[in-house]
Coordinates of C-alpha atoms and ligand atoms in Angstrom, one line a residue:
M1 CA 8.7 7.8 -12.2
A2 CA 11.8 8.3 -11.0
G3 CA 12.4 6.3 -7.5
Q4 CA 9.7 3.9 -7.6
L5 CA 10.7 0.8 -5.1
N6 CA 8.8 -2.4 -5.7
L7 CA 9.3 -5.5 -3.1
V8 CA 7.8 -8.9 -2.9
V9 CA 7.7 -10.7 0.2
L10 CA 7.6 -14.5 -0.1
G11 CA 6.7 -17.2 2.4
K12 CA 4.2 -19.4 3.5
Q13 CA 1.3 -18.7 5.1
G14 CA 2.0 -17.4 8.5
A15 CA 5.6 -16.8 8.0
G16 CA 5.0 -12.8 8.8
K17 CA 4.5 -11.8 5.4
G18 CA 1.6 -9.5 6.4
T19 CA 3.1 -7.7 9.6
Q20 CA 6.4 -7.5 8.1
S21 CA 4.9 -6.0 4.8
R22 CA 3.0 -3.5 6.4
R23 CA 6.2 -2.3 8.4
L24 CA 8.0 -1.8 5.1
C25 CA 5.4 0.1 4.0
D26 CA 5.0 2.5 6.9
R27 CA 8.6 3.1 7.0
Y28 CA 9.3 3.6 3.4
G29 CA 5.7 5.3 2.3
L30 CA 5.2 2.3 0.1
V31 CA 1.6 0.7 -0.5
H32 CA 0.4 -2.7 0.8
I33 CA -0.6 -4.9 -2.1
S34 CA -2.1 -7.8 -0.7
T35 CA -4.2 -9.7 -2.9
G36 CA -5.4 -12.0 -0.1
D37 CA -6.5 -9.0 1.7
M38 CA -8.1 -7.3 -1.4
L39 CA -10.1 -10.7 -2.5
R40 CA -11.3 -11.2 1.3
A41 CA -12.4 -7.6 0.9
A42 CA -14.7 -8.4 -2.0
V43 CA -16.0 -11.3 -0.3
Q44 CA -16.7 -9.3 2.8
N45 CA -18.5 -6.2 0.6
G46 CA -20.4 -9.2 -1.1
S47 CA -19.6 -7.8 -4.3
A48 CA -20.0 -10.2 -7.6
L49 CA -16.4 -10.7 -7.5
G50 CA -16.7 -11.8 -3.6
D51 CA -19.4 -14.0 -4.4
E52 CA -17.2 -15.5 -7.5
V53 CA -14.3 -16.3 -5.4
R54 CA -15.7 -16.8 -1.7
A55 CA -15.4 -20.8 -2.0
V56 CA -11.9 -21.0 -3.4
L57 CA -11.0 -18.9 -0.9
D58 CA -12.5 -20.9 2.0
G59 CA -11.0 -24.4 0.0
G60 CA -7.4 -22.8 0.0
Q61 CA -7.2 -23.0 -3.6
L62 CA -5.7 -20.2 -5.7
V63 CA -8.3 -18.1 -7.7
S64 CA -7.4 -17.3 -11.3
D65 CA -4.1 -15.7 -12.7
D66 CA -6.2 -13.7 -14.8
L67 CA -8.4 -12.0 -12.1
V68 CA -5.2 -11.3 -9.5
N69 CA -3.1 -10.1 -12.1
R70 CA -5.9 -7.5 -13.1
L71 CA -6.3 -6.4 -9.1
V72 CA -2.5 -5.8 -9.5
A73 CA -2.5 -4.2 -12.6
E74 CA -5.5 -2.0 -11.4
R75 CA -3.7 -0.9 -8.0
Y76 CA -0.6 0.5 -9.7
T77 CA -2.5 2.7 -11.4
M78 CA -3.7 4.5 -8.5
P79 CA -1.9 7.8 -7.5
D80 CA -0.6 6.6 -3.8
A81 CA 1.2 3.4 -5.9
Q82 CA 3.7 5.5 -7.7
A83 CA 5.8 5.8 -4.8
G84 CA 5.9 1.6 -5.3
G85 CA 4.6 -1.2 -3.1
V86 CA 5.1 -4.0 -1.3
L87 CA 3.6 -7.3 -2.7
D88 CA 2.3 -9.7 -0.4
G89 CA 0.8 -12.9 -1.6
F90 CA 1.6 -11.7 -5.1
P91 CA 3.0 -13.6 -7.2
R92 CA 2.0 -16.9 -6.2
N93 CA 3.3 -18.6 -9.4
L94 CA 5.3 -18.5 -12.4
A95 CA 2.8 -17.0 -14.7
Q96 CA 2.2 -14.3 -12.2
A97 CA 5.7 -13.4 -11.7
E98 CA 6.3 -13.1 -15.4
A99 CA 3.0 -10.8 -15.5
L100 CA 4.4 -8.7 -12.7
E101 CA 7.2 -8.2 -14.8
G102 CA 4.9 -6.8 -17.7
I103 CA 3.0 -4.6 -15.0
L104 CA 6.6 -3.3 -13.7
V105 CA 8.3 -2.7 -16.6
E106 CA 9.8 0.6 -15.9
H107 CA 10.4 -0.1 -12.2
P108 CA 11.1 -3.9 -12.0
V109 CA 11.0 -5.6 -8.4
A110 CA 14.5 -4.5 -6.5
L111 CA 14.3 -7.3 -4.0
C112 CA 12.5 -10.5 -3.4
V113 CA 12.5 -11.1 0.5
S114 CA 11.6 -15.0 1.1
L115 CA 10.6 -15.5 4.6
E116 CA 11.1 -18.9 5.8
I117 CA 9.7 -21.2 8.5
D118 CA 9.2 -24.5 9.0
S119 CA 5.8 -25.8 8.0
H120 CA 5.1 -27.6 11.7
L121 CA 5.4 -23.6 12.8
V122 CA 2.8 -22.5 9.9
I123 CA 0.1 -25.2 11.4
E124 CA 0.8 -23.7 14.9
R125 CA 1.1 -20.1 14.1
L126 CA -2.2 -20.2 11.6
S127 CA -4.3 -22.2 14.3
A128 CA -3.9 -19.2 16.7
R129 CA -4.1 -16.7 14.3
R130 CA -7.0 -13.9 14.3
V131 CA -7.7 -10.9 12.0
C132 CA -9.2 -7.8 12.1
Q133 CA -11.8 -7.6 9.4
E134 CA -11.4 -4.1 8.8
C135 CA -7.9 -3.4 8.9
A136 CA -6.3 -6.8 8.2
T137 CA -4.4 -6.6 11.6
T138 CA -3.3 -10.2 12.8
Y139 CA -3.4 -11.1 16.4
A140 CA -2.7 -14.3 18.4
A141 CA -5.4 -16.1 20.0
S142 CA -4.1 -14.9 23.6
D143 CA -3.8 -11.3 22.4
P144 CA -6.6 -9.0 24.3
S145 CA -7.9 -7.8 20.9
A146 CA -8.5 -11.4 19.9
I147 CA -9.9 -12.2 23.1
S148 CA -12.5 -9.2 23.2
G149 CA -13.0 -9.5 19.4
T150 CA -12.7 -6.4 18.8
C151 CA -9.4 -4.6 17.2
E152 CA -7.3 -2.2 19.4
K153 CA -6.4 -0.3 16.5
C154 CA -9.4 0.6 14.6
G155 CA -12.6 -1.3 16.7
G156 CA -13.2 -3.7 13.8
D157 CA -14.2 -7.4 14.3
V158 CA -11.5 -9.8 15.2
V159 CA -12.4 -13.3 13.7
Q160 CA -10.6 -16.7 12.6
R161 CA -10.2 -16.4 9.0
S162 CA -12.1 -19.4 7.6
D163 CA -9.0 -20.9 5.6
D164 CA -6.9 -20.9 8.9
Q165 CA -8.7 -24.2 9.7
P166 CA -6.7 -27.4 9.4
E167 CA -7.9 -28.7 6.3
A168 CA -7.5 -25.6 4.3
I169 CA -3.9 -25.0 5.9
A170 CA -2.8 -28.1 4.8
R171 CA -3.9 -27.5 1.3
R172 CA -1.9 -23.9 1.2
L173 CA 1.0 -25.8 2.3
E174 CA 0.7 -27.9 -0.5
V175 CA 0.0 -25.1 -2.9
F176 CA 2.9 -23.2 -1.9
E177 CA 5.3 -26.2 -2.4
R178 CA 4.0 -26.7 -5.7
D179 CA 3.3 -23.2 -7.0
T180 CA 5.2 -20.7 -5.1
A181 CA 8.5 -22.1 -4.3
P182 CA 9.7 -22.1 -7.5
L183 CA 9.8 -18.6 -7.6
L184 CA 12.7 -18.9 -5.2
D185 CA 14.7 -20.0 -8.6
F186 CA 12.8 -17.3 -10.6
Y187 CA 14.0 -14.4 -8.4
E188 CA 17.5 -16.0 -7.5
R189 CA 18.2 -15.8 -11.5
R190 CA 17.7 -12.2 -11.3
S191 CA 20.2 -11.7 -8.2
I192 CA 17.2 -10.0 -6.1
L193 CA 16.3 -13.0 -3.8
V194 CA 17.5 -12.7 -0.5
H195 CA 16.5 -15.5 2.5
V196 CA 15.5 -14.3 6.0
D197 CA 14.8 -16.2 9.1
G198 CA 11.2 -15.8 9.7
D199 CA 11.3 -17.9 13.0
Q200 CA 12.6 -14.8 15.2
A201 CA 11.2 -12.0 16.8
P202 CA 8.9 -9.8 14.5
D203 CA 11.2 -6.8 15.4
D204 CA 14.4 -8.6 14.5
V205 CA 13.0 -10.1 11.2
T206 CA 12.3 -6.2 10.4
R207 CA 15.9 -5.4 11.2
A208 CA 17.0 -8.4 9.1
I209 CA 15.0 -7.3 5.8
T210 CA 15.9 -3.2 6.0
D211 CA 19.6 -4.1 6.7
R212 CA 19.3 -6.2 3.1
L213 CA 18.0 -3.2 1.6
E214 CA 20.4 -0.7 3.0
E215 CA 23.3 -3.0 2.0
R216 CA 21.7 -2.9 -1.5
A217 CA 21.2 0.9 -1.4
L218 CA 17.9 0.6 -2.2
V219 CA 16.5 2.8 0.7
Ligands
LIG301 P1 -3.6 -15.1 1.7 O1 -4.1 -14.2 2.5 O2 -2.2 -14.5 0.8 O3 -3.0 -16.2 2.5 O4 -4.4 -15.3 0.4 C1 -5.9 -15.9 0.6 C2 -6.3 -16.5 -0.1 O5 -6.7 -15.7 -1.5 C3 -5.5 -17.5 -1.0 O6 -5.6 -18.9 -0.2 C4 -6.1 -17.6 -2.5 O7 -7.3 -18.3 -2.4 C5 -6.0 -16.1 -2.6 N1 -5.0 -15.6 -3.2 C6 -4.3 -14.4 -2.9 N2 -3.6 -14.2 -3.5 C7 -3.4 -14.9 -4.5 C8 -2.9 -15.2 -5.8 N3 -1.7 -14.3 -6.2 N4 -3.0 -15.8 -6.7 C9 -4.3 -16.7 -6.3 N5 -5.0 -16.8 -5.5 C10 -4.6 -16.0 -4.5

């Protein structure tokens, strides 16, 4: 399909990947492909897949490459994904990045945005993060929707993620450094990596990303 745009947003947990990915999708008519959201939805629905991955998610470990590769490949067969997608939380390691190249043979990833923040800020942000179980909108603990426990967008329940607890956060940061950080080199070698400071107001982060997309004439 002509004109399919695929973007990868990389970054530590709490760097703002979800927020920025959703904004890019709204702006450019792309689908948000968040493997974390897909897996959490499976756990919440009580599907067989959810039962299989619940403990892995709660412990902050990664689920198998085979499983997430399949989820992403299936997502790309759906009609709404034909204009392209913003990949958030996938790929998480080199094997997944290679699998993604196999999935996107005709329209490879056009840009990988690395959202950068210090680890101390990750702990601060994640400890205060609350998430709508229905639409996955994130809130700070001090936001009205987090205090009331009801999402202002969809009326869903706003809760703290079970893996946003201190031990799981530490584990996820280790996994990021070990498995995901090497992807920066992978995309740098393909000349499609851009670094964006994630420690700015969300609107400024969005502007920095959209500027990069425009500079490269991708939008
Ligand atoms: P996230 O919402 O991206 O932080 O993902 C939440 C959890 O889902 C992770 O801690 C992993 O257990 C699992 N997960 C999400 N994406 C992947 C992936 N690409 N590979 C393996 N596990 C993943």
